[in-house]
Amino acid sequence: ALLSLEPGVVAKQSAAAPSTASRSAVKIASDVPLLSAAVERAVSARAKEWWTARERRDHQRIYALYEPAYRRKVPFADFLKESAVRTRFDLGDIRVEGIVPETADRVRVKVNMETRPARLPAGRVTAEDIWVRVSGQWYKVHEDARPPFPGNR
């Protein structure tokens, strides 16, 4: 079965493989797991919850939604120092735009939001997060903060 990924659509199974599809394309597409509607809703809700916590600067909730392996390594006090820097810009109008499965327990989530940096015009940006399922629950994978511009370290 082939997957068709479209903007705003998570993943859907094509009814029939196009006649022009090569065998390798069919193999690659069939290696990607499909998400059930329940999984899609669960991931979307957790991602929205994380970004809403980020918008509100609810550091306790942000931390709780990171994967357990990260929380075991990084105490909340250390996380809070980094989180205070990450949350310096105001956000709003957060929308989960797409979820792409990598494995049955790992997905990429695209989230679009309005940014409102101080003394600059508001704009929209899209973030891509990795979420993993641990003991039946979805958690955001912590990624080190990256500077917005290459070479700006």
mmCIF file with all atom_site columns, C-alpha atoms in Angstrom:
data_model
loop_
_atom_site.group_PDB
_atom_site.id
_atom_site.type_symbol
_atom_site.label_atom_id
_atom_site.label_alt_id
_atom_site.label_comp_id
_atom_site.label_asym_id
_atom_site.label_entity_id
_atom_site.label_seq_id
_atom_site.pdbx_PDB_ins_code
_atom_site.Cartn_x
_atom_site.Cartn_y
_atom_site.Cartn_z
_atom_site.occupancy
_atom_site.B_iso_or_equiv
_atom_site.pdbx_formal_charge
_atom_site.auth_seq_id
_atom_site.auth_comp_id
_atom_site.auth_asym_id
_atom_site.auth_atom_id
_atom_site.pdbx_PDB_model_num
ATOM 1   C CA . ALA A 1 1   ? 0.000  0.000  0.000   1.00 0.00 ? 1   ALA A CA 1
ATOM 2   C CA . LEU A 1 2   ? 1.216  3.504  -0.771  1.00 0.00 ? 2   LEU A CA 1
ATOM 3   C CA . LEU A 1 3   ? 1.024  6.465  1.552   1.00 0.00 ? 3   LEU A CA 1
ATOM 4   C CA . SER A 1 4   ? -0.171 9.804  0.369   1.00 0.00 ? 4   SER A CA 1
ATOM 5   C CA . LEU A 1 5   ? 1.006  12.726 2.496   1.00 0.00 ? 5   LEU A CA 1
ATOM 6   C CA . GLU A 1 6   ? -0.675 16.037 1.825   1.00 0.00 ? 6   GLU A CA 1
ATOM 7   C CA . PRO A 1 7   ? -0.554 19.335 3.742   1.00 0.00 ? 7   PRO A CA 1
ATOM 8   C CA . GLY A 1 8   ? -2.927 19.151 6.657   1.00 0.00 ? 8   GLY A CA 1
ATOM 9   C CA . VAL A 1 9   ? -3.432 15.402 6.235   1.00 0.00 ? 9   VAL A CA 1
ATOM 10  C CA . VAL A 1 10  ? -1.573 13.046 8.504   1.00 0.00 ? 10  VAL A CA 1
ATOM 11  C CA . ALA A 1 11  ? -1.279 9.883  6.450   1.00 0.00 ? 11  ALA A CA 1
ATOM 12  C CA . LYS A 1 12  ? -3.733 7.924  4.420   1.00 0.00 ? 12  LYS A CA 1
ATOM 13  C CA . GLN A 1 13  ? -3.541 4.705  2.545   1.00 0.00 ? 13  GLN A CA 1
ATOM 14  C CA . SER A 1 14  ? -4.025 4.872  -1.189  1.00 0.00 ? 14  SER A CA 1
ATOM 15  C CA . ALA A 1 15  ? -6.802 2.601  -2.504  1.00 0.00 ? 15  ALA A CA 1
ATOM 16  C CA . ALA A 1 16  ? -4.597 1.287  -5.288  1.00 0.00 ? 16  ALA A CA 1
ATOM 17  C CA . ALA A 1 17  ? -1.001 1.718  -6.228  1.00 0.00 ? 17  ALA A CA 1
ATOM 18  C CA . PRO A 1 18  ? -0.549 3.864  -9.330  1.00 0.00 ? 18  PRO A CA 1
ATOM 19  C CA . SER A 1 19  ? 0.490  1.826  -12.338 1.00 0.00 ? 19  SER A CA 1
ATOM 20  C CA . THR A 1 20  ? 3.631  3.934  -12.710 1.00 0.00 ? 20  THR A CA 1
ATOM 21  C CA . ALA A 1 21  ? 4.878  3.202  -9.174  1.00 0.00 ? 21  ALA A CA 1
ATOM 22  C CA . SER A 1 22  ? 8.093  1.230  -9.095  1.00 0.00 ? 22  SER A CA 1
ATOM 23  C CA . ARG A 1 23  ? 8.529  -1.756 -6.821  1.00 0.00 ? 23  ARG A CA 1
ATOM 24  C CA . SER A 1 24  ? 11.096 0.149  -4.743  1.00 0.00 ? 24  SER A CA 1
ATOM 25  C CA . ALA A 1 25  ? 8.647  3.030  -4.185  1.00 0.00 ? 25  ALA A CA 1
ATOM 26  C CA . VAL A 1 26  ? 6.002  0.562  -3.041  1.00 0.00 ? 26  VAL A CA 1
ATOM 27  C CA . LYS A 1 27  ? 8.482  -1.085 -0.675  1.00 0.00 ? 27  LYS A CA 1
ATOM 28  C CA . ILE A 1 28  ? 9.623  2.216  0.832   1.00 0.00 ? 28  ILE A CA 1
ATOM 29  C CA . ALA A 1 29  ? 6.071  3.452  1.264   1.00 0.00 ? 29  ALA A CA 1
ATOM 30  C CA . SER A 1 30  ? 4.916  0.184  2.838   1.00 0.00 ? 30  SER A CA 1
ATOM 31  C CA . ASP A 1 31  ? 7.743  0.356  5.411   1.00 0.00 ? 31  ASP A CA 1
ATOM 32  C CA . VAL A 1 32  ? 6.169  3.471  6.959   1.00 0.00 ? 32  VAL A CA 1
ATOM 33  C CA . PRO A 1 33  ? 3.484  2.536  9.490   1.00 0.00 ? 33  PRO A CA 1
ATOM 34  C CA . LEU A 1 34  ? 0.022  4.022  9.198   1.00 0.00 ? 34  LEU A CA 1
ATOM 35  C CA . LEU A 1 35  ? -1.407 5.901  12.148  1.00 0.00 ? 35  LEU A CA 1
ATOM 36  C CA . SER A 1 36  ? -4.796 4.970  13.461  1.00 0.00 ? 36  SER A CA 1
ATOM 37  C CA . ALA A 1 37  ? -7.247 7.806  14.046  1.00 0.00 ? 37  ALA A CA 1
ATOM 38  C CA . ALA A 1 38  ? -6.916 7.230  17.807  1.00 0.00 ? 38  ALA A CA 1
ATOM 39  C CA . VAL A 1 39  ? -3.111 7.520  17.685  1.00 0.00 ? 39  VAL A CA 1
ATOM 40  C CA . GLU A 1 40  ? -3.336 10.603 15.502  1.00 0.00 ? 40  GLU A CA 1
ATOM 41  C CA . ARG A 1 41  ? -5.711 12.252 18.000  1.00 0.00 ? 41  ARG A CA 1
ATOM 42  C CA . ALA A 1 42  ? -3.510 11.277 20.966  1.00 0.00 ? 42  ALA A CA 1
ATOM 43  C CA . VAL A 1 43  ? -0.314 12.657 19.400  1.00 0.00 ? 43  VAL A CA 1
ATOM 44  C CA . SER A 1 44  ? -2.052 15.818 18.210  1.00 0.00 ? 44  SER A CA 1
ATOM 45  C CA . ALA A 1 45  ? -3.551 16.445 21.659  1.00 0.00 ? 45  ALA A CA 1
ATOM 46  C CA . ARG A 1 46  ? -0.192 15.954 23.405  1.00 0.00 ? 46  ARG A CA 1
ATOM 47  C CA . ALA A 1 47  ? 1.632  18.208 20.931  1.00 0.00 ? 47  ALA A CA 1
ATOM 48  C CA . LYS A 1 48  ? -1.034 20.898 21.315  1.00 0.00 ? 48  LYS A CA 1
ATOM 49  C CA . GLU A 1 49  ? -0.780 20.518 25.109  1.00 0.00 ? 49  GLU A CA 1
ATOM 50  C CA . TRP A 1 50  ? 3.015  20.982 25.012  1.00 0.00 ? 50  TRP A CA 1
ATOM 51  C CA . TRP A 1 51  ? 2.833  24.062 22.800  1.00 0.00 ? 51  TRP A CA 1
ATOM 52  C CA . THR A 1 52  ? -0.005 25.551 24.871  1.00 0.00 ? 52  THR A CA 1
ATOM 53  C CA . ALA A 1 53  ? 2.155  25.048 27.978  1.00 0.00 ? 53  ALA A CA 1
ATOM 54  C CA . ARG A 1 54  ? 5.003  26.744 26.095  1.00 0.00 ? 54  ARG A CA 1
ATOM 55  C CA . GLU A 1 55  ? 2.696  29.633 25.144  1.00 0.00 ? 55  GLU A CA 1
ATOM 56  C CA . ARG A 1 56  ? 1.693  30.051 28.820  1.00 0.00 ? 56  ARG A CA 1
ATOM 57  C CA . ARG A 1 57  ? 5.258  29.533 30.049  1.00 0.00 ? 57  ARG A CA 1
ATOM 58  C CA . ASP A 1 58  ? 4.078  26.641 32.211  1.00 0.00 ? 58  ASP A CA 1
ATOM 59  C CA . HIS A 1 59  ? 7.543  25.181 32.755  1.00 0.00 ? 59  HIS A CA 1
ATOM 60  C CA . GLN A 1 60  ? 6.311  22.344 35.002  1.00 0.00 ? 60  GLN A CA 1
ATOM 61  C CA . ARG A 1 61  ? 3.937  21.089 32.284  1.00 0.00 ? 61  ARG A CA 1
ATOM 62  C CA . ILE A 1 62  ? 6.512  21.526 29.513  1.00 0.00 ? 62  ILE A CA 1
ATOM 63  C CA . TYR A 1 63  ? 8.973  19.429 31.542  1.00 0.00 ? 63  TYR A CA 1
ATOM 64  C CA . ALA A 1 64  ? 6.371  16.741 32.310  1.00 0.00 ? 64  ALA A CA 1
ATOM 65  C CA . LEU A 1 65  ? 5.641  16.310 28.587  1.00 0.00 ? 65  LEU A CA 1
ATOM 66  C CA . TYR A 1 66  ? 9.286  15.607 27.719  1.00 0.00 ? 66  TYR A CA 1
ATOM 67  C CA . GLU A 1 67  ? 10.231 11.951 27.396  1.00 0.00 ? 67  GLU A CA 1
ATOM 68  C CA . PRO A 1 68  ? 11.070 10.134 30.655  1.00 0.00 ? 68  PRO A CA 1
ATOM 69  C CA . ALA A 1 69  ? 14.682 9.453  29.571  1.00 0.00 ? 69  ALA A CA 1
ATOM 70  C CA . TYR A 1 70  ? 15.325 13.213 29.369  1.00 0.00 ? 70  TYR A CA 1
ATOM 71  C CA . ARG A 1 71  ? 13.691 13.884 32.731  1.00 0.00 ? 71  ARG A CA 1
ATOM 72  C CA . ARG A 1 72  ? 15.823 11.161 34.362  1.00 0.00 ? 72  ARG A CA 1
ATOM 73  C CA . LYS A 1 73  ? 19.006 12.875 33.107  1.00 0.00 ? 73  LYS A CA 1
ATOM 74  C CA . VAL A 1 74  ? 18.060 16.528 33.622  1.00 0.00 ? 74  VAL A CA 1
ATOM 75  C CA . PRO A 1 75  ? 16.674 17.786 36.940  1.00 0.00 ? 75  PRO A CA 1
ATOM 76  C CA . PHE A 1 76  ? 13.861 20.327 36.744  1.00 0.00 ? 76  PHE A CA 1
ATOM 77  C CA . ALA A 1 77  ? 16.101 23.131 38.104  1.00 0.00 ? 77  ALA A CA 1
ATOM 78  C CA . ASP A 1 78  ? 18.550 22.652 35.211  1.00 0.00 ? 78  ASP A CA 1
ATOM 79  C CA . PHE A 1 79  ? 15.722 22.397 32.703  1.00 0.00 ? 79  PHE A CA 1
ATOM 80  C CA . LEU A 1 80  ? 14.194 25.620 34.032  1.00 0.00 ? 80  LEU A CA 1
ATOM 81  C CA . LYS A 1 81  ? 17.326 27.643 33.174  1.00 0.00 ? 81  LYS A CA 1
ATOM 82  C CA . GLU A 1 82  ? 17.132 26.532 29.538  1.00 0.00 ? 82  GLU A CA 1
ATOM 83  C CA . SER A 1 83  ? 13.357 26.781 29.369  1.00 0.00 ? 83  SER A CA 1
ATOM 84  C CA . ALA A 1 84  ? 13.389 30.386 30.545  1.00 0.00 ? 84  ALA A CA 1
ATOM 85  C CA . VAL A 1 85  ? 15.568 31.248 27.537  1.00 0.00 ? 85  VAL A CA 1
ATOM 86  C CA . ARG A 1 86  ? 13.447 29.191 25.103  1.00 0.00 ? 86  ARG A CA 1
ATOM 87  C CA . THR A 1 87  ? 10.219 30.856 26.202  1.00 0.00 ? 87  THR A CA 1
ATOM 88  C CA . ARG A 1 88  ? 11.329 34.462 25.836  1.00 0.00 ? 88  ARG A CA 1
ATOM 89  C CA . PHE A 1 89  ? 9.109  35.028 22.772  1.00 0.00 ? 89  PHE A CA 1
ATOM 90  C CA . ASP A 1 90  ? 5.332  35.132 22.940  1.00 0.00 ? 90  ASP A CA 1
ATOM 91  C CA . LEU A 1 91  ? 3.429  32.591 20.843  1.00 0.00 ? 91  LEU A CA 1
ATOM 92  C CA . GLY A 1 92  ? -0.177 32.270 19.756  1.00 0.00 ? 92  GLY A CA 1
ATOM 93  C CA . ASP A 1 93  ? -2.616 30.617 17.348  1.00 0.00 ? 93  ASP A CA 1
ATOM 94  C CA . ILE A 1 94  ? -0.913 27.223 17.630  1.00 0.00 ? 94  ILE A CA 1
ATOM 95  C CA . ARG A 1 95  ? -1.967 24.588 15.073  1.00 0.00 ? 95  ARG A CA 1
ATOM 96  C CA . VAL A 1 96  ? -0.848 21.005 14.621  1.00 0.00 ? 96  VAL A CA 1
ATOM 97  C CA . GLU A 1 97  ? -0.503 20.756 10.843  1.00 0.00 ? 97  GLU A CA 1
ATOM 98  C CA . GLY A 1 98  ? 0.719  17.243 10.267  1.00 0.00 ? 98  GLY A CA 1
ATOM 99  C CA . ILE A 1 99  ? 1.970  14.040 11.818  1.00 0.00 ? 99  ILE A CA 1
ATOM 100 C CA . VAL A 1 100 ? 4.303  11.751 9.917   1.00 0.00 ? 100 VAL A CA 1
ATOM 101 C CA . PRO A 1 101 ? 5.105  8.348  11.398  1.00 0.00 ? 101 PRO A CA 1
ATOM 102 C CA . GLU A 1 102 ? 8.694  7.145  11.367  1.00 0.00 ? 102 GLU A CA 1
ATOM 103 C CA . THR A 1 103 ? 7.998  3.953  13.315  1.00 0.00 ? 103 THR A CA 1
ATOM 104 C CA . ALA A 1 104 ? 5.026  2.696  15.313  1.00 0.00 ? 104 ALA A CA 1
ATOM 105 C CA . ASP A 1 105 ? 6.384  4.543  18.360  1.00 0.00 ? 105 ASP A CA 1
ATOM 106 C CA . ARG A 1 106 ? 8.064  7.606  16.825  1.00 0.00 ? 106 ARG A CA 1
ATOM 107 C CA . VAL A 1 107 ? 6.486  10.425 14.806  1.00 0.00 ? 107 VAL A CA 1
ATOM 108 C CA . ARG A 1 108 ? 7.374  13.862 13.467  1.00 0.00 ? 108 ARG A CA 1
ATOM 109 C CA . VAL A 1 109 ? 4.825  16.554 14.260  1.00 0.00 ? 109 VAL A CA 1
ATOM 110 C CA . LYS A 1 110 ? 4.616  19.838 12.348  1.00 0.00 ? 110 LYS A CA 1
ATOM 111 C CA . VAL A 1 111 ? 3.229  22.702 14.391  1.00 0.00 ? 111 VAL A CA 1
ATOM 112 C CA . ASN A 1 112 ? 2.519  26.148 12.972  1.00 0.00 ? 112 ASN A CA 1
ATOM 113 C CA . MET A 1 113 ? 2.248  29.160 15.244  1.00 0.00 ? 113 MET A CA 1
ATOM 114 C CA . GLU A 1 114 ? 2.289  32.911 15.415  1.00 0.00 ? 114 GLU A CA 1
ATOM 115 C CA . THR A 1 115 ? 5.398  34.427 16.989  1.00 0.00 ? 115 THR A CA 1
ATOM 116 C CA . ARG A 1 116 ? 5.445  37.802 18.641  1.00 0.00 ? 116 ARG A CA 1
ATOM 117 C CA . PRO A 1 117 ? 9.035  38.782 19.425  1.00 0.00 ? 117 PRO A CA 1
ATOM 118 C CA . ALA A 1 118 ? 9.436  42.003 21.386  1.00 0.00 ? 118 ALA A CA 1
ATOM 119 C CA . ARG A 1 119 ? 9.890  45.098 19.209  1.00 0.00 ? 119 ARG A CA 1
ATOM 120 C CA . LEU A 1 120 ? 9.522  43.068 15.999  1.00 0.00 ? 120 LEU A CA 1
ATOM 121 C CA . PRO A 1 121 ? 6.511  42.376 13.792  1.00 0.00 ? 121 PRO A CA 1
ATOM 122 C CA . ALA A 1 122 ? 4.526  39.215 14.469  1.00 0.00 ? 122 ALA A CA 1
ATOM 123 C CA . GLY A 1 123 ? 4.994  36.364 12.023  1.00 0.00 ? 123 GLY A CA 1
ATOM 124 C CA . ARG A 1 124 ? 4.242  32.676 11.557  1.00 0.00 ? 124 ARG A CA 1
ATOM 125 C CA . VAL A 1 125 ? 6.720  29.835 11.888  1.00 0.00 ? 125 VAL A CA 1
ATOM 126 C CA . THR A 1 126 ? 6.528  26.077 11.619  1.00 0.00 ? 126 THR A CA 1
ATOM 127 C CA . ALA A 1 127 ? 8.322  23.819 14.069  1.00 0.00 ? 127 ALA A CA 1
ATOM 128 C CA . GLU A 1 128 ? 8.940  20.125 13.623  1.00 0.00 ? 128 GLU A CA 1
ATOM 129 C CA . ASP A 1 129 ? 9.085  18.038 16.785  1.00 0.00 ? 129 ASP A CA 1
ATOM 130 C CA . ILE A 1 130 ? 9.795  14.385 17.395  1.00 0.00 ? 130 ILE A CA 1
ATOM 131 C CA . TRP A 1 131 ? 7.396  12.516 19.678  1.00 0.00 ? 131 TRP A CA 1
ATOM 132 C CA . VAL A 1 132 ? 7.869  8.998  21.028  1.00 0.00 ? 132 VAL A CA 1
ATOM 133 C CA . ARG A 1 133 ? 5.505  6.557  22.670  1.00 0.00 ? 133 ARG A CA 1
ATOM 134 C CA . VAL A 1 134 ? 6.729  5.269  26.036  1.00 0.00 ? 134 VAL A CA 1
ATOM 135 C CA . SER A 1 135 ? 4.574  2.838  28.035  1.00 0.00 ? 135 SER A CA 1
ATOM 136 C CA . GLY A 1 136 ? 1.554  3.769  25.923  1.00 0.00 ? 136 GLY A CA 1
ATOM 137 C CA . GLN A 1 137 ? 1.893  7.556  26.323  1.00 0.00 ? 137 GLN A CA 1
ATOM 138 C CA . TRP A 1 138 ? 3.336  10.101 23.853  1.00 0.00 ? 138 TRP A CA 1
ATOM 139 C CA . TYR A 1 139 ? 6.216  12.381 24.910  1.00 0.00 ? 139 TYR A CA 1
ATOM 140 C CA . LYS A 1 140 ? 8.180  15.110 23.163  1.00 0.00 ? 140 LYS A CA 1
ATOM 141 C CA . VAL A 1 141 ? 11.841 14.334 22.512  1.00 0.00 ? 141 VAL A CA 1
ATOM 142 C CA . HIS A 1 142 ? 14.064 17.059 23.935  1.00 0.00 ? 142 HIS A CA 1
ATOM 143 C CA . GLU A 1 143 ? 16.331 18.661 21.383  1.00 0.00 ? 143 GLU A CA 1
ATOM 144 C CA . ASP A 1 144 ? 19.082 21.104 22.237  1.00 0.00 ? 144 ASP A CA 1
ATOM 145 C CA . ALA A 1 145 ? 18.220 24.691 21.395  1.00 0.00 ? 145 ALA A CA 1
ATOM 146 C CA . ARG A 1 146 ? 19.586 25.692 18.022  1.00 0.00 ? 146 ARG A CA 1
ATOM 147 C CA . PRO A 1 147 ? 20.423 29.258 17.140  1.00 0.00 ? 147 PRO A CA 1
ATOM 148 C CA . PRO A 1 148 ? 18.035 30.644 14.525  1.00 0.00 ? 148 PRO A CA 1
ATOM 149 C CA . PHE A 1 149 ? 20.823 31.581 12.124  1.00 0.00 ? 149 PHE A CA 1
ATOM 150 C CA . PRO A 1 150 ? 23.694 29.356 10.945  1.00 0.00 ? 150 PRO A CA 1
ATOM 151 C CA . GLY A 1 151 ? 27.032 30.353 12.400  1.00 0.00 ? 151 GLY A CA 1
ATOM 152 C CA . ASN A 1 152 ? 25.403 32.446 15.139  1.00 0.00 ? 152 ASN A CA 1
ATOM 153 C CA . ARG A 1 153 ? 26.906 30.704 18.167  1.00 0.00 ? 153 ARG A CA 1
#
